[in-house]
Structure formats: structure tokens, C-alpha cells
Amino acid sequence: MKDWERAVIVKLVVQVKVIPDAGQASALERTLPAINEAANRVSAVGFEHFGLKASIRELRKLCYGELRAGGFGAQAAQHIIKRVADACSALRANIRAGNLGPEGSKRRRKAESKAVTFRTDAAHTYDDRCLSWNYDAQTVSIWTLDGRVKNVRFACSQPRHDLGRGQPSGPQARPVPALAGP
């Protein structure tokens, strides 16, 4: 393969501000704490059965059905399970690296003795199956426990907006209408 034939994959992370109306806001505000509460339940179940050695596959067998029955979409349930497994894996790596002290230290014993927990306002992963963007209207459709909330306005700077669209930013970029409203 020649150098010019290689494909380069770049993952872009663009920060946007979501501007929901009152009805949309209540659905969004209810969803994040519920996701984190579910992650805590999955973590507790995983810790009870496997300690800190739970894998995605094992957690899926134990918890996926319960998450789906609790109103979580398939993709949201998968993200919750993966998030818990990744947190356990990161904690195990920190313990192994000695970042929580030597074996037998108070800090290390405390970390090893309980399940990983998540704050009620901790961030959650959304991907293209949970989010869909309408760049021209500057709206987003987001999965929530109340169903998909559509036409949620968002704002971001022009270069970030262009990055999200896959368009160049700068003087040659095509102008995008400004967000109207307050």
C-alpha cells in the first residue's frame, strides 16, 4: 500500500450547548440521573457476581434484560453496560499500577471493597443511534426515557458547527444562518 492510499480516520469531539424548551428540558433532566442510577445498579450486580472483574459480555447476560424492561433503549442499555465494564477495567488498571497505594493500604482496600459508583450528573455517551443532527435547522433529536425528543435547538461557534457538518471552517466556508431566538 502506498502512502497516499492510506485512509486516515479522525474522531472529532465538538462541544455544543443544547437549548431545550420546558417540555424537552424535563425529559432530558429526568434521563441522565436515571441512566446513572441504572449504571450504579449494573455495577452493584457486577460487583456481587464478579468483583471488579466483570466483562461487558457477562454484564450483558446479567443486566441487559432488566435495563430494557426499565425503559432504556437497546443502545442506551449497551452504553450503560460498557461504561460500567470500562470503569471497572480502569479501576483494576489503577490498582495494578499501584496508583491507589501498595497492597493492604487503606485507600486500596477501600477501592477494592465496593462497586464502582457514578454521580447522578455524570456524563453519558450518546452515539449516532441515540442522537441525530439537523445542521441546517440547528436542531438535534435525542433519545430520552420519555421517547425521542425532536427539534431540540443547539448552539455552537461557527468553526465547530462546520466541523460537525464535515465542512471546512474559515473564510472559504459557506455561511450558515445564525441561531434565532433568545
mmCIF file of C-alpha atoms in Angstrom:
data_model
loop_
_atom_site.group_PDB
_atom_site.id
_atom_site.type_symbol
_atom_site.label_atom_id
_atom_site.label_comp_id
_atom_site.label_asym_id
_atom_site.label_seq_id
_atom_site.Cartn_x
_atom_site.Cartn_y
_atom_site.Cartn_z
ATOM 1 C CA MET A 1 0.000 0.000 0.000
ATOM 2 C CA LYS A 2 1.348 3.398 -0.945
ATOM 3 C CA ASP A 3 1.355 6.302 1.496
ATOM 4 C CA TRP A 4 -1.251 8.247 -0.439
ATOM 5 C CA GLU A 5 -3.622 5.228 -0.399
ATOM 6 C CA ARG A 6 -3.890 5.055 3.370
ATOM 7 C CA ALA A 7 -7.129 6.169 4.906
ATOM 8 C CA VAL A 8 -6.970 8.439 7.896
ATOM 9 C CA ILE A 9 -9.784 8.248 10.410
ATOM 10 C CA VAL A 10 -10.125 11.199 12.740
ATOM 11 C CA LYS A 11 -12.626 11.306 15.573
ATOM 12 C CA LEU A 12 -13.904 14.812 16.227
ATOM 13 C CA VAL A 13 -15.438 15.857 19.518
ATOM 14 C CA VAL A 14 -17.464 19.026 19.255
ATOM 15 C CA GLN A 15 -18.956 20.710 22.295
ATOM 16 C CA VAL A 16 -22.414 22.157 21.758
ATOM 17 C CA LYS A 17 -24.965 23.787 24.026
ATOM 18 C CA VAL A 18 -28.424 22.258 23.911
ATOM 19 C CA ILE A 19 -31.248 24.804 24.281
ATOM 20 C CA PRO A 20 -34.407 22.808 25.079
ATOM 21 C CA ASP A 21 -37.866 24.246 25.705
ATOM 22 C CA ALA A 22 -39.624 23.438 29.014
ATOM 23 C CA GLY A 23 -41.113 20.107 27.881
ATOM 24 C CA GLN A 24 -37.887 18.940 26.301
ATOM 25 C CA ALA A 25 -35.882 20.020 29.344
ATOM 26 C CA SER A 26 -37.950 17.901 31.740
ATOM 27 C CA ALA A 27 -37.403 14.778 29.612
ATOM 28 C CA LEU A 28 -33.662 15.459 29.373
ATOM 29 C CA GLU A 29 -33.345 16.259 33.097
ATOM 30 C CA ARG A 30 -35.085 13.006 34.029
ATOM 31 C CA THR A 31 -32.978 10.835 31.732
ATOM 32 C CA LEU A 32 -29.407 11.497 32.906
ATOM 33 C CA PRO A 33 -29.954 10.717 36.614
ATOM 34 C CA ALA A 34 -31.885 7.577 35.638
ATOM 35 C CA ILE A 35 -29.012 6.442 33.396
ATOM 36 C CA ASN A 36 -26.503 6.944 36.207
ATOM 37 C CA GLU A 37 -28.751 5.178 38.717
ATOM 38 C CA ALA A 38 -29.005 2.248 36.295
ATOM 39 C CA ALA A 39 -25.203 2.253 35.895
ATOM 40 C CA ASN A 40 -24.903 2.029 39.689
ATOM 41 C CA ARG A 41 -27.287 -0.965 39.728
ATOM 42 C CA VAL A 42 -25.338 -2.692 36.947
ATOM 43 C CA SER A 43 -22.104 -2.001 38.819
ATOM 44 C CA ALA A 44 -23.534 -3.439 42.062
ATOM 45 C CA VAL A 45 -24.769 -6.592 40.306
ATOM 46 C CA GLY A 46 -21.442 -6.999 38.532
ATOM 47 C CA PHE A 47 -19.501 -6.500 41.753
ATOM 48 C CA GLU A 48 -21.691 -9.016 43.563
ATOM 49 C CA HIS A 49 -21.043 -11.684 40.916
ATOM 50 C CA PHE A 50 -17.537 -10.885 39.646
ATOM 51 C CA GLY A 51 -15.921 -8.322 41.932
ATOM 52 C CA LEU A 52 -14.123 -5.760 39.811
ATOM 53 C CA LYS A 53 -13.524 -8.318 37.033
ATOM 54 C CA ALA A 54 -16.871 -8.012 35.244
ATOM 55 C CA SER A 55 -16.696 -8.036 31.453
ATOM 56 C CA ILE A 56 -19.138 -6.478 29.012
ATOM 57 C CA ARG A 57 -20.348 -9.902 27.947
ATOM 58 C CA GLU A 58 -21.007 -11.096 31.498
ATOM 59 C CA LEU A 59 -22.734 -7.850 32.465
ATOM 60 C CA ARG A 60 -24.874 -8.005 29.343
ATOM 61 C CA LYS A 61 -26.069 -11.507 30.255
ATOM 62 C CA LEU A 62 -26.999 -10.375 33.759
ATOM 63 C CA CYS A 63 -28.360 -6.866 33.220
ATOM 64 C CA TYR A 64 -29.432 -6.193 29.643
ATOM 65 C CA GLY A 65 -32.968 -7.551 30.056
ATOM 66 C CA GLU A 66 -33.512 -5.571 33.250
ATOM 67 C CA LEU A 67 -32.326 -2.356 31.607
ATOM 68 C CA ARG A 68 -34.610 -2.866 28.611
ATOM 69 C CA ALA A 69 -37.550 -3.632 30.923
ATOM 70 C CA GLY A 70 -36.714 -0.432 32.828
ATOM 71 C CA GLY A 71 -37.392 1.668 29.728
ATOM 72 C CA PHE A 72 -33.876 2.033 28.357
ATOM 73 C CA GLY A 73 -33.407 1.734 24.614
ATOM 74 C CA ALA A 74 -31.185 -1.035 23.273
ATOM 75 C CA GLN A 75 -28.290 1.301 22.524
ATOM 76 C CA ALA A 76 -28.596 3.136 25.846
ATOM 77 C CA ALA A 77 -28.534 -0.205 27.685
ATOM 78 C CA GLN A 78 -25.406 -1.241 25.790
ATOM 79 C CA HIS A 79 -23.710 2.084 26.612
ATOM 80 C CA ILE A 80 -24.546 1.722 30.315
ATOM 81 C CA ILE A 81 -23.116 -1.802 30.429
ATOM 82 C CA LYS A 82 -19.970 -0.805 28.525
ATOM 83 C CA ARG A 83 -19.469 2.217 30.740
ATOM 84 C CA VAL A 84 -19.586 0.073 33.886
ATOM 85 C CA ALA A 85 -17.208 -2.530 32.424
ATOM 86 C CA ASP A 86 -14.790 0.207 31.322
ATOM 87 C CA ALA A 87 -14.876 1.849 34.764
ATOM 88 C CA CYS A 88 -14.116 -1.490 36.440
ATOM 89 C CA SER A 89 -11.294 -2.114 33.980
ATOM 90 C CA ALA A 90 -9.815 1.352 34.638
ATOM 91 C CA LEU A 91 -10.010 0.825 38.399
ATOM 92 C CA ARG A 92 -8.302 -2.578 38.091
ATOM 93 C CA ALA A 93 -5.547 -0.982 35.986
ATOM 94 C CA ASN A 94 -5.029 1.763 38.579
ATOM 95 C CA ILE A 95 -4.836 -0.820 41.364
ATOM 96 C CA ARG A 96 -2.387 -2.953 39.369
ATOM 97 C CA ALA A 97 -0.226 0.118 38.593
ATOM 98 C CA GLY A 98 -0.055 0.978 42.297
ATOM 99 C CA ASN A 99 -1.899 4.288 41.867
ATOM 100 C CA LEU A 100 -4.094 3.506 44.878
ATOM 101 C CA GLY A 101 -1.211 2.555 47.143
ATOM 102 C CA PRO A 102 0.554 -0.682 47.948
ATOM 103 C CA GLU A 103 -1.331 -3.889 48.701
ATOM 104 C CA GLY A 104 -3.061 -3.619 52.070
ATOM 105 C CA SER A 105 -3.144 0.194 52.146
ATOM 106 C CA LYS A 106 -6.360 1.808 53.369
ATOM 107 C CA ARG A 107 -7.070 3.582 50.068
ATOM 108 C CA ARG A 108 -6.544 0.423 48.000
ATOM 109 C CA ARG A 109 -8.661 -1.748 50.347
ATOM 110 C CA LYS A 110 -11.479 0.804 50.139
ATOM 111 C CA ALA A 111 -11.378 0.813 46.315
ATOM 112 C CA GLU A 112 -11.323 -2.988 46.122
ATOM 113 C CA SER A 113 -14.129 -3.471 48.648
ATOM 114 C CA LYS A 114 -17.013 -1.814 46.807
ATOM 115 C CA ALA A 115 -18.604 -1.448 43.410
ATOM 116 C CA VAL A 116 -17.790 1.487 41.155
ATOM 117 C CA THR A 117 -20.338 4.292 41.579
ATOM 118 C CA PHE A 118 -21.434 7.068 39.240
ATOM 119 C CA ARG A 119 -22.547 10.600 40.173
ATOM 120 C CA THR A 120 -26.152 11.440 39.284
ATOM 121 C CA ASP A 121 -24.926 14.164 36.922
ATOM 122 C CA ALA A 122 -22.057 12.158 35.368
ATOM 123 C CA ALA A 123 -21.765 12.355 31.576
ATOM 124 C CA HIS A 124 -23.221 9.629 29.389
ATOM 125 C CA THR A 125 -22.270 8.501 25.883
ATOM 126 C CA TYR A 126 -24.614 9.246 23.003
ATOM 127 C CA ASP A 127 -23.821 7.992 19.525
ATOM 128 C CA ASP A 128 -25.489 8.302 16.120
ATOM 129 C CA ARG A 129 -28.201 5.850 17.125
ATOM 130 C CA CYS A 130 -29.176 7.974 20.142
ATOM 131 C CA LEU A 131 -28.640 11.380 18.514
ATOM 132 C CA SER A 132 -29.425 12.759 15.095
ATOM 133 C CA TRP A 133 -28.492 16.216 13.916
ATOM 134 C CA ASN A 134 -30.190 18.666 11.582
ATOM 135 C CA TYR A 135 -27.406 21.176 10.978
ATOM 136 C CA ASP A 136 -29.390 23.486 8.714
ATOM 137 C CA ALA A 137 -32.155 23.947 11.311
ATOM 138 C CA GLN A 138 -29.611 23.758 14.164
ATOM 139 C CA THR A 139 -31.674 21.118 15.957
ATOM 140 C CA VAL A 140 -30.937 17.709 17.376
ATOM 141 C CA SER A 141 -33.115 14.684 18.105
ATOM 142 C CA ILE A 142 -32.130 12.934 21.371
ATOM 143 C CA TRP A 143 -33.202 9.619 22.899
ATOM 144 C CA THR A 144 -34.682 10.003 26.404
ATOM 145 C CA LEU A 145 -36.642 7.763 28.769
ATOM 146 C CA ASP A 146 -39.764 9.590 27.559
ATOM 147 C CA GLY A 147 -39.003 8.636 23.970
ATOM 148 C CA ARG A 148 -37.157 10.549 21.291
ATOM 149 C CA VAL A 149 -37.226 14.302 21.852
ATOM 150 C CA LYS A 150 -37.097 16.042 18.486
ATOM 151 C CA ASN A 151 -36.234 19.559 17.351
ATOM 152 C CA VAL A 152 -34.110 20.477 20.375
ATOM 153 C CA ARG A 153 -32.203 23.618 19.466
ATOM 154 C CA PHE A 154 -28.441 23.728 19.887
ATOM 155 C CA ALA A 155 -25.767 26.390 19.632
ATOM 156 C CA CYS A 156 -22.051 26.281 18.971
ATOM 157 C CA SER A 157 -19.405 28.503 17.435
ATOM 158 C CA GLN A 158 -19.219 28.697 13.629
ATOM 159 C CA PRO A 159 -15.994 26.656 13.233
ATOM 160 C CA ARG A 160 -17.406 23.924 15.485
ATOM 161 C CA HIS A 161 -20.654 23.960 13.555
ATOM 162 C CA ASP A 162 -18.713 23.496 10.319
ATOM 163 C CA LEU A 163 -16.684 20.639 11.861
ATOM 164 C CA GLY A 164 -19.887 18.831 12.785
ATOM 165 C CA ARG A 165 -21.115 19.157 9.214
ATOM 166 C CA GLY A 166 -17.812 17.889 7.853
ATOM 167 C CA GLN A 167 -17.244 21.241 6.145
ATOM 168 C CA PRO A 168 -14.172 23.424 6.265
ATOM 169 C CA SER A 169 -14.095 26.410 8.555
ATOM 170 C CA GLY A 170 -12.525 29.742 7.832
ATOM 171 C CA PRO A 171 -13.024 32.440 5.191
ATOM 172 C CA GLN A 172 -13.866 29.923 2.434
ATOM 173 C CA ALA A 173 -16.559 28.139 4.472
ATOM 174 C CA ARG A 174 -20.129 28.667 3.337
ATOM 175 C CA PRO A 175 -22.112 30.856 5.742
ATOM 176 C CA VAL A 176 -24.701 29.186 7.969
ATOM 177 C CA PRO A 177 -27.702 31.147 9.253
ATOM 178 C CA ALA A 178 -27.362 32.342 12.834
ATOM 179 C CA LEU A 179 -29.451 30.793 15.593
ATOM 180 C CA ALA A 180 -32.548 32.891 16.148
ATOM 181 C CA GLY A 181 -34.223 33.441 19.493
ATOM 182 C CA PRO A 182 -33.132 34.432 22.978
#
